[in-house]
Coordinates of C-alpha atoms in Angstrom, one line a residue:
M1 CA 0.0 0.0 0.0
S2 CA 1.4 3.4 -1.0
E3 CA 2.2 6.1 1.6
D4 CA 0.0 8.6 -0.2
K5 CA -3.0 6.3 0.2
N6 CA -2.4 6.0 3.9
D7 CA -2.2 9.8 4.3
M8 CA -5.4 10.5 2.4
S9 CA -8.2 12.2 4.4
F10 CA -11.8 11.1 4.5
L11 CA -12.8 13.8 2.0
E12 CA -9.9 12.8 -0.3
H13 CA -11.2 9.2 -0.2
L14 CA -14.7 10.4 -1.1
E15 CA -13.2 12.4 -4.0
E16 CA -11.4 9.3 -5.3
L17 CA -14.6 7.3 -5.0
R18 CA -16.5 10.0 -6.9
F19 CA -13.9 9.9 -9.8
R20 CA -14.1 6.1 -9.9
L21 CA -17.9 6.1 -10.0
M22 CA -17.8 8.8 -12.8
R23 CA -15.4 6.6 -14.8
S24 CA -17.6 3.6 -14.3
V25 CA -20.7 5.6 -15.4
I26 CA -18.8 6.9 -18.5
A27 CA -17.8 3.4 -19.4
I28 CA -21.4 2.2 -19.2
F29 CA -22.7 5.1 -21.3
V30 CA -20.0 4.7 -24.0
I31 CA -20.9 1.0 -24.4
A32 CA -24.6 1.9 -24.2
I33 CA -24.1 4.3 -27.1
V34 CA -22.6 1.4 -29.2
F35 CA -25.7 -0.7 -28.3
F36 CA -27.9 2.2 -29.2
I37 CA -26.3 2.6 -32.7
F38 CA -26.4 -1.0 -33.6
K39 CA -30.0 -1.4 -32.5
D40 CA -31.0 -3.6 -35.5
F41 CA -28.5 -6.3 -34.6
V42 CA -29.1 -6.0 -30.8
F43 CA -32.9 -6.4 -31.1
D44 CA -33.1 -8.8 -34.0
E45 CA -30.3 -11.2 -32.9
I46 CA -30.1 -10.7 -29.1
I47 CA -33.3 -9.3 -27.6
F48 CA -35.8 -11.1 -29.9
G49 CA -33.5 -14.1 -30.4
P50 CA -35.5 -16.2 -27.9
R51 CA -38.6 -15.6 -30.1
Q52 CA -37.0 -17.3 -33.1
L53 CA -37.6 -21.0 -33.8
D54 CA -34.0 -21.5 -34.6
F55 CA -32.8 -20.2 -31.3
P56 CA -29.9 -22.4 -30.0
S57 CA -31.9 -23.4 -26.8
F58 CA -34.8 -24.6 -28.9
R59 CA -32.6 -26.6 -31.2
A60 CA -30.9 -28.1 -28.1
W61 CA -34.3 -29.1 -26.6
C62 CA -35.3 -30.7 -29.8
K63 CA -32.1 -32.8 -30.0
L64 CA -32.6 -33.8 -26.3
S65 CA -36.1 -34.9 -27.1
D66 CA -34.8 -37.1 -29.9
L67 CA -32.1 -38.6 -27.7
L68 CA -34.6 -39.4 -25.0
G69 CA -36.9 -41.0 -27.5
L70 CA -39.7 -38.5 -27.0
G71 CA -40.0 -37.6 -30.6
E72 CA -40.7 -33.9 -31.0
R73 CA -42.4 -33.4 -27.7
L74 CA -39.8 -30.9 -26.5
C75 CA -39.4 -29.2 -29.9
V76 CA -40.8 -25.7 -30.2
K77 CA -42.8 -25.7 -33.4
S78 CA -44.5 -22.3 -33.1
I79 CA -44.3 -19.1 -31.2
D80 CA -47.9 -17.7 -30.9
Y81 CA -47.5 -14.7 -28.7
K82 CA -47.1 -11.3 -30.4
I83 CA -45.2 -8.2 -29.1
I84 CA -46.9 -4.9 -29.5
N85 CA -46.2 -1.2 -28.6
T86 CA -49.1 0.7 -26.9
T87 CA -47.5 4.1 -26.3
M88 CA -45.8 6.8 -28.3
L89 CA -42.6 6.5 -26.3
G90 CA -42.7 2.7 -25.9
K91 CA -40.3 1.7 -28.6
F92 CA -37.8 4.5 -27.9
T93 CA -37.9 3.8 -24.1
A94 CA -37.3 0.1 -24.8
H95 CA -34.4 1.1 -27.0
I96 CA -32.8 3.3 -24.2
M97 CA -33.4 0.6 -21.6
V98 CA -31.8 -2.2 -23.7
S99 CA -28.8 0.1 -24.4
L100 CA -28.2 0.9 -20.8
I101 CA -28.6 -2.6 -19.5
G102 CA -26.3 -3.9 -22.3
G103 CA -23.8 -1.2 -21.3
F104 CA -23.9 -2.2 -17.7
I105 CA -23.6 -6.0 -18.4
T106 CA -20.7 -5.5 -20.8
A107 CA -18.9 -2.9 -18.6
F108 CA -19.4 -5.0 -15.4
P109 CA -15.8 -6.2 -15.3
Y110 CA -14.5 -2.6 -15.6
V111 CA -17.0 -1.3 -13.0
F112 CA -15.9 -4.0 -10.5
W113 CA -12.3 -3.3 -11.3
E114 CA -12.7 0.4 -10.4
F115 CA -14.5 -0.6 -7.2
W116 CA -11.7 -3.1 -6.4
R117 CA -9.0 -0.5 -7.0
F118 CA -10.7 1.8 -4.5
I119 CA -10.8 -0.8 -1.7
K120 CA -7.6 -2.7 -2.4
P121 CA -5.2 0.0 -0.9
G122 CA -7.0 -0.6 2.4
L123 CA -6.0 -4.2 2.5
R124 CA -2.8 -5.6 4.0
Q125 CA -0.3 -7.2 1.7
T126 CA -1.2 -10.7 2.7
E127 CA -4.9 -10.0 2.2
S128 CA -4.3 -8.4 -1.2
S129 CA -2.3 -11.4 -2.3
A130 CA -5.0 -13.8 -1.1
V131 CA -7.6 -12.3 -3.3
R132 CA -5.5 -12.1 -6.5
G133 CA -7.6 -12.7 -9.5
V134 CA -10.9 -11.7 -7.8
V135 CA -11.9 -9.4 -10.7
F136 CA -11.5 -12.2 -13.2
Y137 CA -13.5 -14.7 -11.2
T138 CA -16.2 -12.2 -10.4
A139 CA -16.6 -11.3 -14.1
L140 CA -16.5 -15.0 -15.1
L141 CA -19.3 -15.9 -12.6
F142 CA -21.3 -12.9 -13.6
F143 CA -21.2 -13.6 -17.4
S144 CA -21.8 -17.3 -16.7
G145 CA -25.0 -16.3 -14.8
V146 CA -26.1 -13.9 -17.5
L147 CA -25.6 -16.5 -20.2
F148 CA -27.3 -19.2 -18.2
G149 CA -30.3 -16.9 -17.6
Y150 CA -30.4 -15.9 -21.3
Y151 CA -30.1 -19.3 -22.8
G152 CA -31.7 -21.4 -20.1
I153 CA -34.3 -19.4 -18.2
V154 CA -35.5 -16.8 -20.6
P155 CA -36.7 -19.1 -23.4
L156 CA -38.6 -21.3 -20.9
S157 CA -40.2 -18.2 -19.3
L158 CA -41.2 -16.7 -22.6
Q159 CA -42.6 -20.0 -23.9
F160 CA -44.6 -20.7 -20.7
L161 CA -45.9 -17.2 -20.1
G162 CA -46.3 -16.2 -23.8
N163 CA -48.2 -19.4 -24.7
Y164 CA -50.2 -19.7 -21.4
K165 CA -53.8 -20.4 -22.3
L166 CA -56.8 -18.7 -20.6
A167 CA -60.1 -19.2 -22.3
D168 CA -60.0 -17.4 -25.6
V169 CA -57.7 -14.6 -24.5
E170 CA -55.0 -14.0 -27.1
S171 CA -51.4 -13.3 -26.0
T172 CA -50.3 -9.8 -27.0
I173 CA -47.4 -8.7 -24.9
T174 CA -46.2 -5.1 -24.7
I175 CA -42.5 -4.5 -25.6
M176 CA -41.8 -3.1 -22.1
S177 CA -43.2 -6.2 -20.4
Y178 CA -41.1 -8.4 -22.7
M179 CA -38.0 -6.4 -22.0
K180 CA -38.5 -6.3 -18.2
L181 CA -38.8 -10.1 -18.1
V182 CA -35.7 -10.7 -20.2
A183 CA -33.7 -8.1 -18.3
S184 CA -34.8 -9.1 -14.8
I185 CA -34.0 -12.8 -15.4
T186 CA -30.5 -12.2 -17.0
L187 CA -29.4 -9.7 -14.3
A188 CA -30.8 -11.8 -11.5
T189 CA -29.0 -14.9 -12.5
G190 CA -25.8 -12.9 -13.1
I191 CA -26.0 -11.6 -9.5
I192 CA -27.0 -14.9 -8.0
F193 CA -23.9 -16.5 -9.5
Q194 CA -21.8 -14.1 -7.3
L195 CA -22.5 -16.4 -4.3
P196 CA -19.1 -18.0 -4.1
I197 CA -17.4 -14.5 -4.2
A198 CA -19.6 -13.2 -1.5
V199 CA -19.0 -16.3 0.7
Y200 CA -15.2 -16.0 0.1
F201 CA -15.1 -12.4 1.5
L202 CA -17.5 -13.2 4.3
S203 CA -15.3 -16.1 5.3
K204 CA -12.2 -13.9 5.1
A205 CA -14.0 -11.5 7.5
G206 CA -14.8 -14.3 9.9
I207 CA -18.6 -13.9 9.5
V208 CA -19.3 -17.1 7.6
T209 CA -17.8 -20.6 8.4
P210 CA -18.1 -23.9 6.5
E211 CA -19.8 -25.3 9.6
L212 CA -22.4 -22.5 9.5
L213 CA -23.0 -23.1 5.8
K214 CA -23.5 -26.9 6.4
K215 CA -25.8 -26.3 9.3
F216 CA -28.1 -24.1 7.2
R217 CA -27.9 -26.2 4.1
R218 CA -31.6 -27.2 4.4
H219 CA -32.6 -23.6 5.0
A220 CA -30.6 -22.6 1.9
L221 CA -32.4 -25.2 -0.1
V222 CA -35.7 -23.7 0.8
A223 CA -34.4 -20.1 0.1
V224 CA -33.1 -21.2 -3.3
L225 CA -36.5 -22.7 -4.2
V226 CA -38.3 -19.6 -3.1
L227 CA -35.8 -17.4 -5.0
S228 CA -36.2 -19.5 -8.2
A229 CA -40.0 -19.2 -7.9
I230 CA -39.6 -15.4 -7.8
I231 CA -37.4 -15.0 -10.8
T232 CA -39.0 -17.6 -13.0
P233 CA -42.5 -18.4 -14.2
P234 CA -44.6 -20.7 -12.0
D235 CA -43.6 -23.9 -13.8
L236 CA -41.6 -26.6 -12.1
T237 CA -39.1 -27.0 -15.0
S238 CA -37.9 -23.4 -14.8
Q239 CA -37.6 -23.5 -11.0
I240 CA -35.6 -26.7 -11.0
L241 CA -33.4 -25.2 -13.8
V242 CA -32.6 -22.2 -11.6
A243 CA -32.3 -24.1 -8.4
M244 CA -29.8 -26.7 -9.6
P245 CA -26.8 -24.4 -10.4
V246 CA -27.5 -22.3 -7.4
L247 CA -27.3 -25.4 -5.1
V248 CA -24.0 -26.4 -6.9
L249 CA -22.7 -22.9 -6.2
Y250 CA -23.7 -23.2 -2.6
E251 CA -21.8 -26.5 -2.2
L252 CA -18.8 -24.8 -4.0
S253 CA -19.1 -22.0 -1.5
I254 CA -18.7 -24.5 1.4
V255 CA -15.5 -25.7 -0.2
I256 CA -14.2 -22.2 -0.6
S257 CA -15.1 -21.3 3.0
R258 CA -13.4 -24.4 4.2
R259 CA -10.2 -23.5 2.3
V260 CA -10.2 -19.9 3.6
W261 CA -10.5 -21.1 7.2
K262 CA -7.9 -23.8 6.7
K263 CA -5.4 -21.2 5.5
A264 CA -6.3 -18.9 8.3
R265 CA -5.6 -21.6 10.9
E266 CA -2.3 -22.5 9.2
R267 CA -1.3 -18.8 9.3
D268 CA -2.2 -18.6 13.0
Q269 CA -0.1 -21.7 13.8
E270 CA 2.9 -20.2 12.0
F271 CA 2.7 -17.0 14.2
A272 CA 1.9 -18.9 17.4

């Protein structure tokens, strides 16, 4: 840690935080502008991709159906719901929303890196060395969660909710409703996948222990099921699809917490 950082006053720390936040916001807006300019590709290929019959997830389901001997039962043969715009600003607002969300998702590694550079000088040398690579792993887990939500949960949610039958009511979905569903699922799964990182830092701080995680494993199972029910449509398949990777991440978090505490005990024995 540099001497200048140690001598910084509280107001100087706030000033540095302000500059880092400004750079993060600028990065998000710059990438958002790129998304805004290439709107045809962004909407046709990415946003409305899960509405296309040749979407990779649909093709995978069809192949799985064939492998399981189910014929074409899992194949998506038609997409009946329609997307409409009901307000003058609806399409433009959706365009802005998509650009900003795309900017945040793409710039996430840089935003976290700025945040990490702000708190890193306050760590001791041993602590800083112990969390080397945290930006990479945080970004990797975040993008993994976003991709999982986009390719795994979003198509199921759209198919279930868009094709849900209720008497003779036709499914005509507003563009903002469609966008909120896609955005909330992808961002939620991206954040949920940060569980191992959160457990790592909580274990380093002595707040979480592997024994505590094991003790509340059953409670975590219930919490995961409730969480999956919140961010997915009310069908069992989607909820299980969300719950499975989260439970795997929870078990991984136990392993991470165990390693953190093991290293802490070994370090204490060396200085004993």
